[in-house]
């Protein structure tokens, strides 16, 4: 009898739709030629330039207290190399979307707040923060749209 009840319950659930997947939107601003995204790291409300060419997670100005560094890393660009402290973080919020990843790091760099052209920024955010999500970047309405990972938006 319990087997029959389980079979009937599973058949009854086949016709029911699962709840719709949530689409999350995060607004950004355009600063001349840069996308500036609102972010929160360790309770700090930040404005970060979205830099798809940066392979890390985030760089913030060294005036922002991120706590005790986990270590130091060498950053390389077309100018040269610099050695900067980095901090381990478990989550980063972009607007109302919280991204959890125990492997994220934030680098602290002097002068990172000067990356913006016409507006104040606190640093930059790399593509690695959103790479695991189905993300639409809507320039017309200046927002990121995070679709359910199972959704095909191509």
PDB file of C-alpha atoms in Angstrom:
ATOM      1  CA  UNK A   1       0.000   0.000   0.000  1.00  0.00           C
ATOM      2  CA  UNK A   2       2.788   2.549   0.767  1.00  0.00           C
ATOM      3  CA  UNK A   3       4.234   1.842  -2.689  1.00  0.00           C
ATOM      4  CA  UNK A   4       0.889   2.670  -4.321  1.00  0.00           C
ATOM      5  CA  UNK A   5       0.622   5.942  -2.336  1.00  0.00           C
ATOM      6  CA  UNK A   6       4.149   6.955  -3.402  1.00  0.00           C
ATOM      7  CA  UNK A   7       3.378   6.137  -7.027  1.00  0.00           C
ATOM      8  CA  UNK A   8       0.153   8.169  -6.963  1.00  0.00           C
ATOM      9  CA  UNK A   9       1.912  11.129  -5.310  1.00  0.00           C
ATOM     10  CA  UNK A  10       4.690  11.148  -7.908  1.00  0.00           C
ATOM     11  CA  UNK A  11       2.170  10.931 -10.772  1.00  0.00           C
ATOM     12  CA  UNK A  12       0.157  13.796  -9.312  1.00  0.00           C
ATOM     13  CA  UNK A  13       3.247  16.001  -9.145  1.00  0.00           C
ATOM     14  CA  UNK A  14       4.090  15.458 -12.838  1.00  0.00           C
ATOM     15  CA  UNK A  15       1.449  17.926 -13.980  1.00  0.00           C
ATOM     16  CA  UNK A  16       2.585  20.646 -11.579  1.00  0.00           C
ATOM     17  CA  UNK A  17       4.966  23.323 -12.765  1.00  0.00           C
ATOM     18  CA  UNK A  18       8.033  24.047 -10.704  1.00  0.00           C
ATOM     19  CA  UNK A  19       8.362  27.584  -9.379  1.00  0.00           C
ATOM     20  CA  UNK A  20       9.804  30.005 -11.924  1.00  0.00           C
ATOM     21  CA  UNK A  21      13.547  30.568 -11.725  1.00  0.00           C
ATOM     22  CA  UNK A  22      14.598  33.950 -10.413  1.00  0.00           C
ATOM     23  CA  UNK A  23      16.189  36.525 -12.701  1.00  0.00           C
ATOM     24  CA  UNK A  24      18.279  39.064 -10.783  1.00  0.00           C
ATOM     25  CA  UNK A  25      19.131  42.543 -12.064  1.00  0.00           C
ATOM     26  CA  UNK A  26      22.022  44.730 -10.934  1.00  0.00           C
ATOM     27  CA  UNK A  27      22.238  48.289 -12.250  1.00  0.00           C
ATOM     28  CA  UNK A  28      25.536  49.861 -13.263  1.00  0.00           C
ATOM     29  CA  UNK A  29      26.647  53.317 -14.371  1.00  0.00           C
ATOM     30  CA  UNK A  30      28.706  54.356 -17.366  1.00  0.00           C
ATOM     31  CA  UNK A  31      31.711  56.566 -16.571  1.00  0.00           C
ATOM     32  CA  UNK A  32      32.870  57.841 -19.979  1.00  0.00           C
ATOM     33  CA  UNK A  33      33.969  54.418 -21.276  1.00  0.00           C
ATOM     34  CA  UNK A  34      33.824  52.274 -18.112  1.00  0.00           C
ATOM     35  CA  UNK A  35      31.080  50.308 -16.378  1.00  0.00           C
ATOM     36  CA  UNK A  36      30.889  51.169 -12.658  1.00  0.00           C
ATOM     37  CA  UNK A  37      29.181  48.514 -10.524  1.00  0.00           C
ATOM     38  CA  UNK A  38      27.915  48.919  -6.929  1.00  0.00           C
ATOM     39  CA  UNK A  39      29.533  46.237  -4.773  1.00  0.00           C
ATOM     40  CA  UNK A  40      29.802  45.314  -1.112  1.00  0.00           C
ATOM     41  CA  UNK A  41      32.876  43.574   0.275  1.00  0.00           C
ATOM     42  CA  UNK A  42      33.382  43.014   4.023  1.00  0.00           C
ATOM     43  CA  UNK A  43      30.597  45.505   4.738  1.00  0.00           C
ATOM     44  CA  UNK A  44      32.181  48.249   2.616  1.00  0.00           C
ATOM     45  CA  UNK A  45      29.906  49.823  -0.002  1.00  0.00           C
ATOM     46  CA  UNK A  46      32.122  50.223  -3.055  1.00  0.00           C
ATOM     47  CA  UNK A  47      31.991  51.419  -6.646  1.00  0.00           C
ATOM     48  CA  UNK A  48      34.084  49.150  -8.865  1.00  0.00           C
ATOM     49  CA  UNK A  49      34.945  49.415 -12.547  1.00  0.00           C
ATOM     50  CA  UNK A  50      34.051  46.177 -14.336  1.00  0.00           C
ATOM     51  CA  UNK A  51      37.289  45.197 -16.109  1.00  0.00           C
ATOM     52  CA  UNK A  52      36.976  42.054 -18.249  1.00  0.00           C
ATOM     53  CA  UNK A  53      40.727  42.139 -18.882  1.00  0.00           C
ATOM     54  CA  UNK A  54      41.588  41.764 -15.188  1.00  0.00           C
ATOM     55  CA  UNK A  55      42.036  38.086 -14.358  1.00  0.00           C
ATOM     56  CA  UNK A  56      41.468  38.484 -10.615  1.00  0.00           C
ATOM     57  CA  UNK A  57      38.326  39.099  -8.589  1.00  0.00           C
ATOM     58  CA  UNK A  58      38.754  42.643  -7.271  1.00  0.00           C
ATOM     59  CA  UNK A  59      41.274  45.379  -6.567  1.00  0.00           C
ATOM     60  CA  UNK A  60      40.396  48.048  -4.010  1.00  0.00           C
ATOM     61  CA  UNK A  61      42.151  51.197  -2.892  1.00  0.00           C
ATOM     62  CA  UNK A  62      44.540  50.646   0.015  1.00  0.00           C
ATOM     63  CA  UNK A  63      42.625  53.260   2.052  1.00  0.00           C
ATOM     64  CA  UNK A  64      39.825  50.678   2.521  1.00  0.00           C
ATOM     65  CA  UNK A  65      40.378  48.503   5.596  1.00  0.00           C
ATOM     66  CA  UNK A  66      40.069  44.889   4.484  1.00  0.00           C
ATOM     67  CA  UNK A  67      41.589  43.428   7.662  1.00  0.00           C
ATOM     68  CA  UNK A  68      44.728  41.311   7.888  1.00  0.00           C
ATOM     69  CA  UNK A  69      46.214  40.222   4.518  1.00  0.00           C
ATOM     70  CA  UNK A  70      46.289  36.531   3.674  1.00  0.00           C
ATOM     71  CA  UNK A  71      49.538  37.099   1.792  1.00  0.00           C
ATOM     72  CA  UNK A  72      51.089  39.014  -1.096  1.00  0.00           C
ATOM     73  CA  UNK A  73      50.830  38.593  -4.855  1.00  0.00           C
ATOM     74  CA  UNK A  74      52.615  40.072  -7.833  1.00  0.00           C
ATOM     75  CA  UNK A  75      50.459  41.914 -10.354  1.00  0.00           C
ATOM     76  CA  UNK A  76      51.710  42.391 -13.905  1.00  0.00           C
ATOM     77  CA  UNK A  77      50.494  44.777 -16.567  1.00  0.00           C
ATOM     78  CA  UNK A  78      51.949  46.663 -19.520  1.00  0.00           C
ATOM     79  CA  UNK A  79      53.803  49.019 -17.145  1.00  0.00           C
ATOM     80  CA  UNK A  80      55.542  46.396 -15.047  1.00  0.00           C
ATOM     81  CA  UNK A  81      55.114  44.407 -11.833  1.00  0.00           C
ATOM     82  CA  UNK A  82      54.008  45.370  -8.337  1.00  0.00           C
ATOM     83  CA  UNK A  83      53.734  43.303  -5.171  1.00  0.00           C
ATOM     84  CA  UNK A  84      50.507  43.930  -3.252  1.00  0.00           C
ATOM     85  CA  UNK A  85      48.679  42.409  -0.252  1.00  0.00           C
ATOM     86  CA  UNK A  86      45.617  40.253  -0.915  1.00  0.00           C
ATOM     87  CA  UNK A  87      42.668  39.256   1.248  1.00  0.00           C
ATOM     88  CA  UNK A  88      40.491  36.121   1.107  1.00  0.00           C
ATOM     89  CA  UNK A  89      36.757  36.744   0.875  1.00  0.00           C
ATOM     90  CA  UNK A  90      33.848  34.288   0.808  1.00  0.00           C
ATOM     91  CA  UNK A  91      31.290  36.550  -0.786  1.00  0.00           C
ATOM     92  CA  UNK A  92      30.855  39.718  -2.742  1.00  0.00           C
ATOM     93  CA  UNK A  93      27.544  41.484  -3.348  1.00  0.00           C
ATOM     94  CA  UNK A  94      26.734  43.237  -6.604  1.00  0.00           C
ATOM     95  CA  UNK A  95      23.712  45.328  -5.779  1.00  0.00           C
ATOM     96  CA  UNK A  96      21.226  42.827  -4.343  1.00  0.00           C
ATOM     97  CA  UNK A  97      22.977  39.739  -5.841  1.00  0.00           C
ATOM     98  CA  UNK A  98      25.305  37.958  -3.439  1.00  0.00           C
ATOM     99  CA  UNK A  99      28.026  35.878  -5.052  1.00  0.00           C
ATOM    100  CA  UNK A 100      29.494  33.219  -2.779  1.00  0.00           C
ATOM    101  CA  UNK A 101      32.831  31.654  -3.603  1.00  0.00           C
ATOM    102  CA  UNK A 102      35.387  30.633  -0.957  1.00  0.00           C
ATOM    103  CA  UNK A 103      38.248  31.142  -3.427  1.00  0.00           C
ATOM    104  CA  UNK A 104      37.770  34.869  -4.125  1.00  0.00           C
ATOM    105  CA  UNK A 105      40.522  37.339  -3.348  1.00  0.00           C
ATOM    106  CA  UNK A 106      40.721  41.101  -3.121  1.00  0.00           C
ATOM    107  CA  UNK A 107      43.985  42.906  -3.780  1.00  0.00           C
ATOM    108  CA  UNK A 108      44.704  46.176  -1.991  1.00  0.00           C
ATOM    109  CA  UNK A 109      46.520  48.707  -4.168  1.00  0.00           C
ATOM    110  CA  UNK A 110      47.552  52.300  -3.624  1.00  0.00           C
ATOM    111  CA  UNK A 111      45.810  54.602  -6.076  1.00  0.00           C
ATOM    112  CA  UNK A 112      43.060  52.153  -7.120  1.00  0.00           C
ATOM    113  CA  UNK A 113      40.482  54.881  -6.449  1.00  0.00           C
ATOM    114  CA  UNK A 114      42.045  56.846  -9.315  1.00  0.00           C
ATOM    115  CA  UNK A 115      40.993  54.286 -11.952  1.00  0.00           C
ATOM    116  CA  UNK A 116      37.792  56.208 -12.741  1.00  0.00           C
ATOM    117  CA  UNK A 117      37.729  58.956 -15.346  1.00  0.00           C
ATOM    118  CA  UNK A 118      34.917  61.338 -14.350  1.00  0.00           C
ATOM    119  CA  UNK A 119      33.529  59.759 -11.184  1.00  0.00           C
ATOM    120  CA  UNK A 120      34.767  58.334  -7.899  1.00  0.00           C
ATOM    121  CA  UNK A 121      35.549  54.612  -7.859  1.00  0.00           C
ATOM    122  CA  UNK A 122      37.091  52.416  -5.183  1.00  0.00           C
ATOM    123  CA  UNK A 123      38.836  49.982  -7.514  1.00  0.00           C
ATOM    124  CA  UNK A 124      37.895  47.390 -10.079  1.00  0.00           C
ATOM    125  CA  UNK A 125      36.202  44.018 -10.457  1.00  0.00           C
ATOM    126  CA  UNK A 126      37.373  41.311 -12.843  1.00  0.00           C
ATOM    127  CA  UNK A 127      35.328  39.034 -15.080  1.00  0.00           C
ATOM    128  CA  UNK A 128      36.048  36.055 -12.812  1.00  0.00           C
ATOM    129  CA  UNK A 129      33.367  37.279 -10.376  1.00  0.00           C
ATOM    130  CA  UNK A 130      30.535  36.615 -12.871  1.00  0.00           C
ATOM    131  CA  UNK A 131      32.078  33.913 -15.096  1.00  0.00           C
ATOM    132  CA  UNK A 132      30.058  31.068 -13.540  1.00  0.00           C
ATOM    133  CA  UNK A 133      26.699  32.747 -14.202  1.00  0.00           C
ATOM    134  CA  UNK A 134      24.514  33.176 -17.283  1.00  0.00           C
ATOM    135  CA  UNK A 135      24.886  36.932 -17.398  1.00  0.00           C
ATOM    136  CA  UNK A 136      23.429  39.434 -19.821  1.00  0.00           C
ATOM    137  CA  UNK A 137      25.014  42.873 -19.900  1.00  0.00           C
ATOM    138  CA  UNK A 138      22.272  45.237 -21.025  1.00  0.00           C
ATOM    139  CA  UNK A 139      23.842  48.550 -22.038  1.00  0.00           C
ATOM    140  CA  UNK A 140      20.546  50.074 -23.151  1.00  0.00           C
ATOM    141  CA  UNK A 141      19.128  49.826 -19.624  1.00  0.00           C
ATOM    142  CA  UNK A 142      22.557  49.872 -17.871  1.00  0.00           C
ATOM    143  CA  UNK A 143      22.178  46.671 -15.884  1.00  0.00           C
ATOM    144  CA  UNK A 144      23.516  43.177 -15.474  1.00  0.00           C
ATOM    145  CA  UNK A 145      20.803  40.539 -15.779  1.00  0.00           C
ATOM    146  CA  UNK A 146      21.659  37.269 -14.047  1.00  0.00           C
ATOM    147  CA  UNK A 147      19.585  34.494 -15.634  1.00  0.00           C
ATOM    148  CA  UNK A 148      19.114  31.030 -14.134  1.00  0.00           C
ATOM    149  CA  UNK A 149      22.163  28.927 -15.026  1.00  0.00           C
ATOM    150  CA  UNK A 150      19.978  26.400 -16.875  1.00  0.00           C
ATOM    151  CA  UNK A 151      18.573  29.121 -19.165  1.00  0.00           C
ATOM    152  CA  UNK A 152      19.966  29.579 -22.678  1.00  0.00           C
ATOM    153  CA  UNK A 153      20.053  33.279 -23.593  1.00  0.00           C
ATOM    154  CA  UNK A 154      22.005  32.936 -26.845  1.00  0.00           C
TER     155      UNK A 154
END
